[in-house]
Amino acid sequence: MVHTLKNKLLLDFYKSMYRIRSVEEEISKRYSEGKMRCPTHLSIGQEAVPSAFSQIAKKNDFAVSSHRGHAHYLAKGGNLKSMLAEIYGKKTGCSGGKGGSMHLIDLAVNFMGTSAIVGNSIPVGVCLGMSAKIKNTKQVSFIFFGDGAIEEGVFYESINFAIVKKLPVVFICENNLYSVYSPLSVRQPKGRSIFKMVEAMGSKVMQCDGNDVIKVYKILEKATNETRRGRGPYFLEFFTYRWLEHCGPNFDNDIGYRTEKEFLKWKKKEPIKRLVKKLNHTSDNQLEKIRNEIKNEIQLAFTFAENSPFPNPLEAYKGVYA
Ligand SMILES: Cc1ncc(C[n+]2csc(CCOP(=O)(O)OP(=O)(O)O)c2C)c(N)n1
Ligand SMILES: [Mg+2]
């Protein structure tokens, strides 16, 4: 694909994708130590969408996400140390160590939360868009969810409301073809396309290869600009693929719900290597320096998480009930 984006922007995509990948790989590597006690849904292979997003969302824009939300939290500018401390259940975690991997929040950058209940954060994101519209703040609300979430009734209520009220909301569906072990073919009628179905509901829609960070960026930029100008919501569908098991640090292609052939086909569409081929004027040494800085930052963040104290059990319900 011919692109006209500046090399500096491409390099920022690289940094973001490599950072997200490396954090997830390090979690995967350390998970069996048994110190991270919460269920953990990794998104290795799906880095292009959050990395494109990281270059588009403004700090005061809102974002919410789902159970697979580490990358979205980081892409919105969420604090890495606080995220890892949260996954380790520590007091210094972004939810005080009470939430774990699926309950991430960083109000300093308007990352307004993730939820373990599929579809649960969609109406929250819509109402954040409504608040921005009422107050005329020009903020956009971004909602990340998977293909499984469009099978929840709340998705239809929420997007319908956003369309009718012309809310500044960008719905971002990362379609990785599976909901746990169930492929789309056993969940949706043959031939149904999600974005076309949503278009028929009256939303503006776009879709593309979700492993091509440049294509994702261009679509996301157009949708965000139009939405910010008050033209109502957009629904974006990005096709991608998770490499590891649904929940946990391992590969699970051996259990038979998907084929090795399919996995290898998607591995060829690996987002980071595809971008590197398009990086001009950047030497291997420059890239290595970037990688080393990121690796160093991640090691320090893990050390912070491991060395942080656990929350006081007597404060378990503090802030939960009035
Ligand atoms: C309301 C609800 N139903 C079922 C589940 C169990 N569950 C957890 S993740 C998941 C799959 C969701 O798939 P998708 O939205 O495509 O996200 P992905 O895991 O593929 O990123 C399901 C069914 C849940 N957590 N909440
Ligand atoms: Mg899915």
Tab-separated table of C-alpha atoms and ligand atoms in Angstrom:
chain	number	residue	atom	x	y	z
A	1	MET	CA	0.000	0.000	0.000
A	2	VAL	CA	1.244	3.458	-0.878
A	3	HIS	CA	1.296	5.670	2.167
A	4	THR	CA	2.215	9.281	2.778
A	5	LEU	CA	2.721	9.253	6.529
A	6	LYS	CA	5.917	10.731	7.935
A	7	ASN	CA	8.672	8.406	9.090
A	8	LYS	CA	8.459	9.913	12.604
A	9	LEU	CA	4.840	8.728	12.860
A	10	LEU	CA	5.781	5.274	11.600
A	11	LEU	CA	8.510	5.130	14.221
A	12	ASP	CA	5.953	6.058	16.896
A	13	PHE	CA	3.785	3.166	15.700
A	14	TYR	CA	6.818	0.906	16.000
A	15	LYS	CA	7.592	2.053	19.543
A	16	SER	CA	3.997	1.588	20.639
A	17	MET	CA	3.593	-1.861	19.057
A	18	TYR	CA	6.934	-3.097	20.346
A	19	ARG	CA	6.172	-1.791	23.863
A	20	ILE	CA	2.719	-3.403	23.991
A	21	ARG	CA	4.089	-6.689	22.589
A	22	SER	CA	6.987	-6.729	25.046
A	23	VAL	CA	4.794	-6.041	28.087
A	24	GLU	CA	2.446	-8.860	27.070
A	25	GLU	CA	5.343	-11.247	26.378
A	26	GLU	CA	6.875	-10.495	29.761
A	27	ILE	CA	3.541	-11.144	31.496
A	28	SER	CA	3.287	-14.420	29.568
A	29	LYS	CA	6.849	-15.380	30.551
A	30	ARG	CA	6.378	-14.637	34.256
A	31	TYR	CA	2.769	-15.785	34.699
A	32	SER	CA	3.661	-19.328	35.769
A	33	GLU	CA	5.595	-17.926	38.760
A	34	GLY	CA	2.143	-17.663	40.376
A	35	LYS	CA	2.563	-14.082	41.545
A	36	MET	CA	-0.039	-12.669	39.158
A	37	ARG	CA	-3.159	-14.270	40.571
A	38	CYS	CA	-5.839	-12.831	38.297
A	39	PRO	CA	-7.091	-14.224	34.960
A	40	THR	CA	-5.127	-12.481	32.217
A	41	HIS	CA	-6.191	-12.059	28.577
A	42	LEU	CA	-3.217	-11.180	26.391
A	43	SER	CA	-3.441	-9.529	22.973
A	44	ILE	CA	-0.173	-10.581	21.347
A	45	GLY	CA	-0.737	-10.319	17.563
A	46	GLN	CA	-3.345	-7.555	17.906
A	47	GLU	CA	-1.008	-4.570	18.461
A	48	ALA	CA	-1.796	-2.518	15.337
A	49	VAL	CA	-5.196	-1.157	16.404
A	50	PRO	CA	-4.151	0.165	19.845
A	51	SER	CA	-0.910	1.590	18.423
A	52	ALA	CA	-2.710	3.525	15.685
A	53	PHE	CA	-5.145	4.729	18.352
A	54	SER	CA	-2.249	5.914	20.542
A	55	GLN	CA	-1.365	8.490	17.869
A	56	ILE	CA	-4.918	9.782	17.438
A	57	ALA	CA	-6.699	10.061	20.778
A	58	LYS	CA	-6.168	13.278	22.727
A	59	LYS	CA	-5.367	13.120	26.420
A	60	ASN	CA	-8.811	14.383	27.419
A	61	ASP	CA	-10.694	12.036	25.062
A	62	PHE	CA	-12.367	9.150	26.863
A	63	ALA	CA	-11.699	5.433	26.340
A	64	VAL	CA	-13.139	2.239	27.790
A	65	SER	CA	-12.316	-1.374	27.029
A	66	SER	CA	-12.985	-4.992	27.865
A	67	HIS	CA	-11.346	-8.032	29.499
A	68	ARG	CA	-8.543	-7.845	26.873
A	69	GLY	CA	-7.614	-4.265	27.690
A	70	HIS	CA	-3.907	-3.946	28.569
A	71	ALA	CA	-2.996	-2.561	25.143
A	72	HIS	CA	-5.829	-0.008	25.134
A	73	TYR	CA	-4.873	1.209	28.609
A	74	LEU	CA	-1.240	1.675	27.536
A	75	ALA	CA	-2.172	3.243	24.192
A	76	LYS	CA	-4.320	5.863	25.968
A	77	GLY	CA	-1.267	6.801	28.038
A	78	GLY	CA	-2.124	4.741	31.129
A	79	ASN	CA	0.696	4.299	33.633
A	80	LEU	CA	2.626	1.056	32.984
A	81	LYS	CA	3.867	0.648	36.562
A	82	SER	CA	0.329	1.013	37.931
A	83	MET	CA	-1.000	-1.499	35.402
A	84	LEU	CA	1.542	-4.145	36.319
A	85	ALA	CA	1.085	-3.482	40.034
A	86	GLU	CA	-2.654	-4.001	39.505
A	87	ILE	CA	-2.052	-7.338	37.799
A	88	TYR	CA	0.127	-8.324	40.785
A	89	GLY	CA	-2.743	-7.271	43.125
A	90	LYS	CA	-0.698	-4.554	44.782
A	91	LYS	CA	-1.778	-1.414	46.613
A	92	THR	CA	0.050	0.760	44.053
A	93	GLY	CA	-2.073	-0.726	41.261
A	94	CYS	CA	-4.322	1.507	39.192
A	95	SER	CA	-7.366	0.024	40.973
A	96	GLY	CA	-5.642	-0.262	44.333
A	97	GLY	CA	-4.916	-3.946	43.743
A	98	LYS	CA	-8.596	-4.877	43.991
A	99	GLY	CA	-9.411	-5.223	40.301
A	100	GLY	CA	-6.664	-7.154	38.530
A	101	SER	CA	-6.011	-7.377	34.810
A	102	MET	CA	-9.661	-6.958	33.771
A	103	HIS	CA	-10.368	-3.812	35.837
A	104	LEU	CA	-7.954	-1.125	34.704
A	105	ILE	CA	-8.578	2.574	35.092
A	106	ASP	CA	-6.394	5.689	34.853
A	107	LEU	CA	-8.367	8.888	35.369
A	108	ALA	CA	-5.260	11.025	34.787
A	109	VAL	CA	-5.571	10.206	31.059
A	110	ASN	CA	-9.359	9.649	30.921
A	111	PHE	CA	-9.004	5.892	30.530
A	112	MET	CA	-12.338	5.262	32.219
A	113	GLY	CA	-12.209	1.548	32.847
A	114	THR	CA	-12.309	-2.014	31.593
A	115	SER	CA	-14.765	-4.716	32.536
A	116	ALA	CA	-14.849	-8.505	32.761
A	117	ILE	CA	-18.502	-8.593	31.664
A	118	VAL	CA	-18.625	-8.813	27.882
A	119	GLY	CA	-20.340	-5.696	26.467
A	120	ASN	CA	-20.513	-4.014	29.866
A	121	SER	CA	-18.344	-1.014	29.081
A	122	ILE	CA	-20.204	-0.167	25.838
A	123	PRO	CA	-23.039	1.842	27.489
A	124	VAL	CA	-20.481	3.472	29.806
A	125	GLY	CA	-18.565	4.731	26.754
A	126	VAL	CA	-21.795	5.955	25.136
A	127	CYS	CA	-22.708	7.948	28.249
A	128	LEU	CA	-19.229	9.470	28.354
A	129	GLY	CA	-19.911	10.608	24.782
A	130	MET	CA	-23.255	12.007	25.899
A	131	SER	CA	-21.594	14.010	28.694
A	132	ALA	CA	-19.106	15.446	26.171
A	133	LYS	CA	-21.963	16.427	23.864
A	134	ILE	CA	-24.025	18.057	26.628
A	135	LYS	CA	-21.010	20.017	27.883
A	136	ASN	CA	-19.826	20.733	24.308
A	137	THR	CA	-16.245	19.791	25.203
A	138	LYS	CA	-15.311	18.334	21.760
A	139	GLN	CA	-14.059	15.191	23.475
A	140	VAL	CA	-14.509	11.863	21.671
A	141	SER	CA	-15.347	8.639	23.506
A	142	PHE	CA	-13.645	5.496	22.163
A	143	ILE	CA	-15.105	2.087	22.997
A	144	PHE	CA	-12.999	-1.046	22.427
A	145	PHE	CA	-14.692	-4.438	22.309
A	146	GLY	CA	-14.445	-7.803	20.571
A	147	ASP	CA	-16.628	-9.549	17.991
A	148	GLY	CA	-18.275	-11.463	20.866
A	149	ALA	CA	-19.640	-8.237	22.361
A	150	ILE	CA	-21.852	-7.542	19.358
A	151	GLU	CA	-23.814	-10.616	20.460
A	152	GLU	CA	-24.911	-8.846	23.650
A	153	GLY	CA	-28.234	-6.985	23.626
A	154	VAL	CA	-26.660	-3.983	25.290
A	155	PHE	CA	-24.559	-3.358	22.178
A	156	TYR	CA	-27.703	-2.702	20.086
A	157	GLU	CA	-29.352	-0.472	22.684
A	158	SER	CA	-26.147	1.514	23.100
A	159	ILE	CA	-25.249	2.070	19.460
A	160	ASN	CA	-28.853	2.849	18.578
A	161	PHE	CA	-28.905	5.532	21.271
A	162	ALA	CA	-25.581	6.946	20.040
A	163	ILE	CA	-26.887	7.094	16.449
A	164	VAL	CA	-30.206	8.715	17.397
A	165	LYS	CA	-28.496	11.301	19.638
A	166	LYS	CA	-25.541	11.834	17.217
A	167	LEU	CA	-23.065	11.275	20.030
A	168	PRO	CA	-19.280	11.708	19.620
A	169	VAL	CA	-18.484	8.009	20.006
A	170	VAL	CA	-16.151	5.778	17.990
A	171	PHE	CA	-17.035	2.097	18.384
A	172	ILE	CA	-13.936	-0.032	17.741
A	173	CYS	CA	-14.606	-3.718	17.165
A	174	GLU	CA	-11.443	-5.835	17.120
A	175	ASN	CA	-12.775	-8.866	15.306
A	176	ASN	CA	-10.332	-11.675	16.104
A	177	LEU	CA	-12.823	-14.256	14.745
A	178	TYR	CA	-13.375	-16.002	18.096
A	179	SER	CA	-15.330	-15.659	21.295
A	180	VAL	CA	-13.335	-17.956	23.603
A	181	TYR	CA	-13.398	-21.248	21.583
A	182	SER	CA	-16.351	-20.404	19.314
A	183	PRO	CA	-15.632	-19.146	15.794
A	184	LEU	CA	-18.005	-16.667	14.168
A	185	SER	CA	-19.331	-19.485	11.945
A	186	VAL	CA	-21.171	-21.095	14.889
A	187	ARG	CA	-22.382	-17.783	16.327
A	188	GLN	CA	-23.617	-15.809	13.335
A	189	PRO	CA	-25.631	-16.718	10.215
A	190	LYS	CA	-23.541	-17.615	7.163
A	191	GLY	CA	-22.498	-14.560	5.169
A	192	ARG	CA	-23.329	-11.956	7.785
A	193	SER	CA	-20.882	-9.112	7.920
A	194	ILE	CA	-20.814	-7.250	11.227
A	195	PHE	CA	-20.031	-3.801	9.832
A	196	LYS	CA	-22.719	-4.096	7.153
A	197	MET	CA	-25.249	-5.119	9.779
A	198	VAL	CA	-24.348	-2.048	11.854
A	199	GLU	CA	-24.486	0.142	8.730
A	200	ALA	CA	-28.046	-1.045	8.213
A	201	MET	CA	-28.825	0.263	11.714
A	202	GLY	CA	-27.914	3.753	10.509
A	203	SER	CA	-24.309	4.120	11.669
A	204	LYS	CA	-21.409	5.269	9.567
A	205	VAL	CA	-19.007	2.343	9.276
A	206	MET	CA	-15.538	1.466	7.996
A	207	GLN	CA	-13.451	-1.695	8.101
A	208	CYS	CA	-9.972	-2.892	7.174
A	209	ASP	CA	-7.135	-5.322	7.858
A	210	GLY	CA	-6.571	-4.725	11.576
A	211	ASN	CA	-2.948	-5.883	11.391
A	212	ASP	CA	-1.935	-3.059	9.057
A	213	VAL	CA	-1.217	-0.154	11.387
A	214	ILE	CA	-1.106	2.410	8.569
A	215	LYS	CA	-4.524	1.440	7.200
A	216	VAL	CA	-5.980	1.369	10.709
A	217	TYR	CA	-4.536	4.820	11.436
A	218	LYS	CA	-6.065	6.359	8.314
A	219	ILE	CA	-9.509	4.965	9.029
A	220	LEU	CA	-9.374	5.865	12.706
A	221	GLU	CA	-8.196	9.389	11.915
A	222	LYS	CA	-11.069	10.020	9.486
A	223	ALA	CA	-13.668	8.590	11.868
A	224	THR	CA	-12.311	10.561	14.836
A	225	ASN	CA	-12.169	13.866	12.940
A	226	GLU	CA	-15.735	13.526	11.678
A	227	THR	CA	-17.037	12.424	15.052
A	228	ARG	CA	-15.288	15.306	16.804
A	229	ARG	CA	-16.912	17.728	14.364
A	230	GLY	CA	-20.343	16.618	15.586
A	231	ARG	CA	-21.286	14.299	12.728
A	232	GLY	CA	-22.327	11.435	15.009
A	233	PRO	CA	-20.834	8.050	15.827
A	234	TYR	CA	-18.728	5.694	13.732
A	235	PHE	CA	-18.481	1.909	13.926
A	236	LEU	CA	-15.104	0.497	12.880
A	237	GLU	CA	-14.382	-3.185	12.367
A	238	PHE	CA	-10.751	-4.300	12.343
A	239	PHE	CA	-9.900	-7.897	11.460
A	240	THR	CA	-7.122	-9.367	13.568
A	241	TYR	CA	-6.085	-12.524	15.436
A	242	ARG	CA	-4.903	-13.386	18.938
A	243	TRP	CA	-1.919	-15.704	19.008
A	244	LEU	CA	-2.201	-17.117	22.515
A	245	GLU	CA	-5.019	-18.895	24.331
A	246	HIS	CA	-8.160	-16.925	25.167
A	247	CYS	CA	-7.134	-16.520	28.802
A	248	GLY	CA	-3.637	-17.245	30.034
A	249	PRO	CA	-0.019	-17.228	28.874
A	250	ASN	CA	0.153	-20.289	26.594
A	251	PHE	CA	-0.436	-21.362	22.995
A	252	ASP	CA	-3.497	-23.601	22.697
A	253	ASN	CA	-3.728	-24.512	19.032
A	254	ASP	CA	-3.360	-28.172	20.040
A	255	ILE	CA	-6.832	-28.360	21.610
A	256	GLY	CA	-8.498	-28.273	18.227
A	257	TYR	CA	-10.878	-25.306	18.101
A	258	ARG	CA	-8.726	-23.638	15.436
A	259	THR	CA	-6.245	-24.985	12.931
A	260	GLU	CA	-2.495	-24.544	12.769
A	261	LYS	CA	-2.976	-23.528	9.116
A	262	GLU	CA	-5.227	-20.644	10.113
A	263	PHE	CA	-2.799	-19.563	12.858
A	264	LEU	CA	0.161	-19.579	10.430
A	265	LYS	CA	-1.826	-17.595	7.868
A	266	TRP	CA	-2.351	-14.848	10.461
A	267	LYS	CA	1.222	-15.036	11.725
A	268	LYS	CA	2.326	-14.065	8.226
A	269	LYS	CA	0.278	-10.884	8.685
A	270	GLU	CA	2.261	-10.050	11.819
A	271	PRO	CA	1.827	-6.266	12.375
A	272	ILE	CA	5.309	-5.290	13.605
A	273	LYS	CA	7.400	-6.923	10.848
A	274	ARG	CA	5.013	-5.517	8.246
A	275	LEU	CA	5.632	-2.008	9.543
A	276	VAL	CA	9.416	-2.442	9.726
A	277	LYS	CA	9.456	-3.100	5.958
A	278	LYS	CA	7.976	0.377	5.466
A	279	LEU	CA	10.369	2.227	7.775
A	280	ASN	CA	12.753	4.256	5.660
A	281	HIS	CA	15.674	6.290	6.975
A	282	THR	CA	15.852	4.165	10.143
A	283	SER	CA	18.907	2.029	10.812
A	284	ASP	CA	18.939	-1.293	12.642
A	285	ASN	CA	20.979	0.420	15.358
A	286	GLN	CA	18.264	3.020	15.918
A	287	LEU	CA	15.644	0.306	16.241
A	288	GLU	CA	17.820	-1.660	18.616
A	289	LYS	CA	18.271	1.419	20.805
A	290	ILE	CA	14.492	1.887	20.943
A	291	ARG	CA	13.988	-1.780	21.834
A	292	ASN	CA	16.564	-1.609	24.622
A	293	GLU	CA	14.987	1.496	26.149
A	294	ILE	CA	11.582	-0.169	26.125
A	295	LYS	CA	12.916	-3.409	27.615
A	296	ASN	CA	14.584	-1.410	30.374
A	297	GLU	CA	11.384	0.518	31.166
A	298	ILE	CA	9.449	-2.753	31.369
A	299	GLN	CA	11.949	-4.439	33.696
A	300	LEU	CA	11.795	-1.432	36.048
A	301	ALA	CA	8.000	-1.520	36.005
A	302	PHE	CA	7.950	-5.227	36.917
A	303	THR	CA	10.395	-4.569	39.749
A	304	PHE	CA	8.109	-1.777	41.000
A	305	ALA	CA	5.089	-4.100	40.873
A	306	GLU	CA	6.866	-6.968	42.627
A	307	ASN	CA	8.288	-4.714	45.366
A	308	SER	CA	5.017	-2.887	46.079
A	309	PRO	CA	2.988	-3.840	49.178
A	310	PHE	CA	-0.324	-5.702	49.092
A	311	PRO	CA	-3.414	-3.712	50.075
A	312	ASN	CA	-4.619	-3.918	53.671
A	313	PRO	CA	-7.310	-6.682	53.784
A	314	LEU	CA	-9.270	-4.561	56.283
A	315	GLU	CA	-9.699	-2.006	53.491
A	316	ALA	CA	-11.125	-4.521	51.018
A	317	TYR	CA	-14.539	-2.835	50.932
A	318	LYS	CA	-13.319	0.729	51.384
A	319	GLY	CA	-14.834	2.876	48.651
A	320	VAL	CA	-17.134	0.051	47.525
A	321	TYR	CA	-20.067	0.739	49.836
A	322	ALA	CA	-20.949	4.205	51.058
B	1	LIG	C1	-21.890	-11.277	29.702
B	1	LIG	C2	-20.752	-12.277	29.600
B	1	LIG	N1	-20.956	-13.431	28.931
B	1	LIG	C3	-19.951	-14.331	28.830
B	1	LIG	C4	-18.734	-14.092	29.416
B	1	LIG	C5	-17.589	-15.090	29.273
B	1	LIG	N2	-16.614	-14.555	28.302
B	1	LIG	C6	-15.502	-13.912	28.719
B	1	LIG	S1	-14.576	-13.346	27.444
B	1	LIG	C7	-15.636	-13.985	26.311
B	1	LIG	C8	-15.341	-13.874	24.849
B	1	LIG	C9	-15.523	-12.544	24.303
B	1	LIG	O1	-15.124	-12.543	22.967
B	1	LIG	P1	-14.799	-11.200	22.240
B	1	LIG	O2	-15.772	-10.163	22.663
B	1	LIG	O3	-14.733	-11.509	20.793
B	1	LIG	O4	-13.383	-10.781	22.811
B	1	LIG	P2	-11.973	-11.551	22.662
B	1	LIG	O5	-11.870	-12.426	23.890
B	1	LIG	O6	-11.992	-12.329	21.427
B	1	LIG	O7	-10.964	-10.472	22.683
B	1	LIG	C10	-16.717	-14.602	26.935
B	1	LIG	C11	-17.841	-15.248	26.229
B	1	LIG	C12	-18.578	-12.878	30.136
B	1	LIG	N3	-17.429	-12.572	30.729
B	1	LIG	N4	-19.589	-11.978	30.192
B	2	MG	MG	-13.161	-12.096	19.668
